[in-house]
Amino acid sequence: MDPTRIMLLAALMNGAGLWLLLPQTGSFPFRRPLNRTLGTLLGSAGLGLMASQLPGLGEWFSGSVFWGSVFWILAGVTVVAAAAAVVSRDPVYSALWFGLMLLGTAGLFLFSGAAFLAVATVTVYAGAILVTFLFVLMLAQPEGRAGYDRTSTEALLSAVTGSMIVALLSIVLGRVLGLPEAIAISSAATGGTGPTPDVARLGTVLFSRYLIAVEVAGVLLLTALVGAAAILARRNKCPCEDQTTANQMDSPTEGAA
Amino acid sequence: MKPNDPDIRWVKEPPMGPTGKTYLSLFLGGFTTTLKHLVSKKKTIPFPDRHYECPDPLIYRGVHRLNRDDQGRVKCVACFLCSTACPAYCIDIVAAESPWPDREKYPESFTIDELRCIYCGMCEEACPVDAIELTSLFDLSGKSREEMIFDKEKLLAVYDMTKDAEPRRTAGRPPTPPRDTGGPS
Amino acid sequence: MLFFFETLIKIALLIAGLMTAAAYLVLVERWMAAWIQDRVGPNRVGVPLTKIRLFGLGQPAADGGKFFFKEEFTPGHVDRALYFLGPMIMLTAALAVFAVIPFGSVLPTRFGVEGLSEPIRLVVAPGMAAGLVYVFAVNGLAVYGALLSGWASNNKYSLLGGLRSAAQLVSYELPLGLGILGVVLVAGSLDLETIISHQAQSGAWNFMLQPLGFVIFFVAGFAESGRLPFDLAESEQELVGGYHTEYSGVKLLMIMVSEYLHMFTASFLIVILFFGGWHFWGLTGSSDVVTWPVALLRVVVLLGKVLLTILFFMVARWSWPRFRFDQLMGLAWKVMLPLGLLNLVVLAVWMEYGRAVAEATGLSYLAATAAVGWGTLAVAWLAVVWFAPSASDNRPQRSPVVQEVCR
């Protein structure tokens, strides 16, 4: 069969699996355990089919079984954690699965020789952003979880969109990675024949070739920061004024004094 | 209490001086205190190896003893003042007619539950003949509750054990004048 | 494959060393605590079944055994999966940091085995270019341990402890990073070994050259390790035990050990980044080619410095009262962060124009750098005195003042 067609079939299976796995109200379309089992089976079958159609993947590691299995384990952990983050009912568990996915991604980066990118991903995403998420989630739901937190809205649309994005990216990647030049480049980057990517070089490239992009991103972040501070400052003022007026209304004697 | 209650005394934190604001004086102050104690002489007494020596055993309130008189008889006259005064109800006395001519009654049995006792010393205060006293023995222990209920023999044995180290409290002192408790008479 | 065995041996050595050190430093900490309180501390447990006491050196084994034989109780109201996961994440993260932290310099021999790296470096993952960022990443993961065990315990004190811990760790990572950046800027590398050898070659330890960075890093390191005066996450008077209130047995042991390992990490980083690592003037030399005595001496010097830092941690515990939470946050965001930025800017400018200035004034470059560093510290300190941003009275006020406080 034509690889693209296999890819689309895999995408269909992925989408159906995701749709079954996504938490929905009541027992729709089947009972919950059946949904889960079917979804897991369909999803993993689709993923396997997809992986079989990506020729470049196995050839990065010059055929070493050990490194190959390390890669597949990392990739599997990442994908499963990502799926679990989407379909998990409890927001805290979702956030944790997302964290595991970040670790898997960092592992893949490390595996590709991008050590700095790997640790920076963990530092920024897992160490700062996700902790803030968790912080808010834990504060927000001390008791019970609201119904709208436990089900997904628009399960079908999200499943279709997600699986389509994955399929398109995989098709494009499969085509690009299959080319001999791509294999040559990636093995040069990891195999030690070329210059190993290091932090100093990354810094030099960032602050010379991509200087404007870095600066624009910095300005954007600064603006967001100032905006957040401004919103916070304005909101802080209101209750305080309310409080003092309430106090005065409460105790007329004090107003006289 | 409302925040505008006139009885509230509002206190303001005293402002920090220039040295306080540098945090250096506080930093060094805390640190020197700690270091001083780190090297100072330790106050611990390694207990089973060495015993605590009470500077004045007469004012320590440890295990009770029943005093003997000059002829070796129990001094107690079974007047029940101590068991009446006891706030923990730990003294149990059975009185009997005295075999000796100088008193009417004597305690046939005299038991103190040392586990129940709170070592307040009221019995000692109450005793009209200075028969019961609290010694400076503090390392009192036993393997069962029954063992910790001291009978007359045991209490007299405590006296025999401690009489040399701790002479009778009122032996050499003038009798204390009766105190005015200030209550309705 | 030999490379693997080399790494495995290093890991085994490191973990054994760390665990033993943690056990015995608990004993040392109890001694210090006792001495500071005019007591003598644990001095009884020696060889079991004999009367030999050995100054209480058997105490760690007794403590450890006690932890293992205690009932490991799981309360019925906890989220079981996360309740088990919390201590594991904590211990894993606390141990994983040591992958890039050197515990010595190099060994002079390969022991006659071909295929080992040459020379053998005394660090689990040598030459990791992003070493310091890795430390940050793993420290960031350690936050999850506290946060999850606090939340999973389903207890208000635990939750508050976990939240406090997370807020504190995330806040103090910023000043910690700014303190480190100065060192990285000067050494030109994120690799801890390179930073040590840079200090060894110049002969001037970083705390002499950038005292402001040192102060910031030191305070932030204390806060990151969650020791007094920064132990708000488990302040006994307010939160029972903080996030480990509901834990017992081996899981409690795991949490305790990882808290101790955080203190080790902080001490190692302080010594490596600011006190020259294994370098000592006239004793250890600075080159990569060593003889056996020098190699051992370097290990001893590094570990000795770390021990001194840990002792300081222990003394500090009894010296100053705990911060209030608003003071803690004020210190991080209003004092440490601006000062860290100031330090970074001054250092960056000095790196660019320093040599020219030093030549113009006739001073040696190192002396001029030190002068600028101490000048910066003095200016920063005076600025703190002038603005006094973290000195605030948050007790209830008479109502006209309420408005002011709120604003």
Short mmCIF file of N, CA, C and O in Angstrom, two decimals, chain A residues 8 10 18 27 65 151 159:
data_model
loop_
_atom_site.label_atom_id
_atom_site.label_comp_id
_atom_site.label_asym_id
_atom_site.label_seq_id
_atom_site.Cartn_x
_atom_site.Cartn_y
_atom_site.Cartn_z
N LEU A 8 -2.49 7.77 6.72
CA LEU A 8 -3.82 8.31 6.98
C LEU A 8 -4.67 7.31 7.76
O LEU A 8 -5.42 7.70 8.67
N ALA A 10 -3.47 5.14 9.84
CA ALA A 10 -2.97 5.22 11.22
C ALA A 10 -3.56 6.43 11.92
O ALA A 10 -3.95 6.36 13.10
N LEU A 18 -8.18 8.21 20.49
CA LEU A 18 -8.15 9.40 21.34
C LEU A 18 -9.58 9.79 21.73
O LEU A 18 -9.86 10.10 22.89
N SER A 27 -21.83 7.27 30.12
CA SER A 27 -21.14 6.13 29.54
C SER A 27 -21.28 6.22 28.03
O SER A 27 -22.08 5.52 27.41
N VAL A 65 21.80 -1.77 18.76
CA VAL A 65 20.54 -2.20 19.37
C VAL A 65 20.28 -1.42 20.64
O VAL A 65 19.18 -0.98 20.93
N THR A 151 -14.77 16.28 32.47
CA THR A 151 -15.08 15.83 31.12
C THR A 151 -14.45 16.77 30.12
O THR A 151 -14.12 17.91 30.43
N ALA A 159 -10.09 15.30 19.01
CA ALA A 159 -9.47 14.06 18.55
C ALA A 159 -9.08 14.18 17.08
O ALA A 159 -7.95 13.84 16.68
#
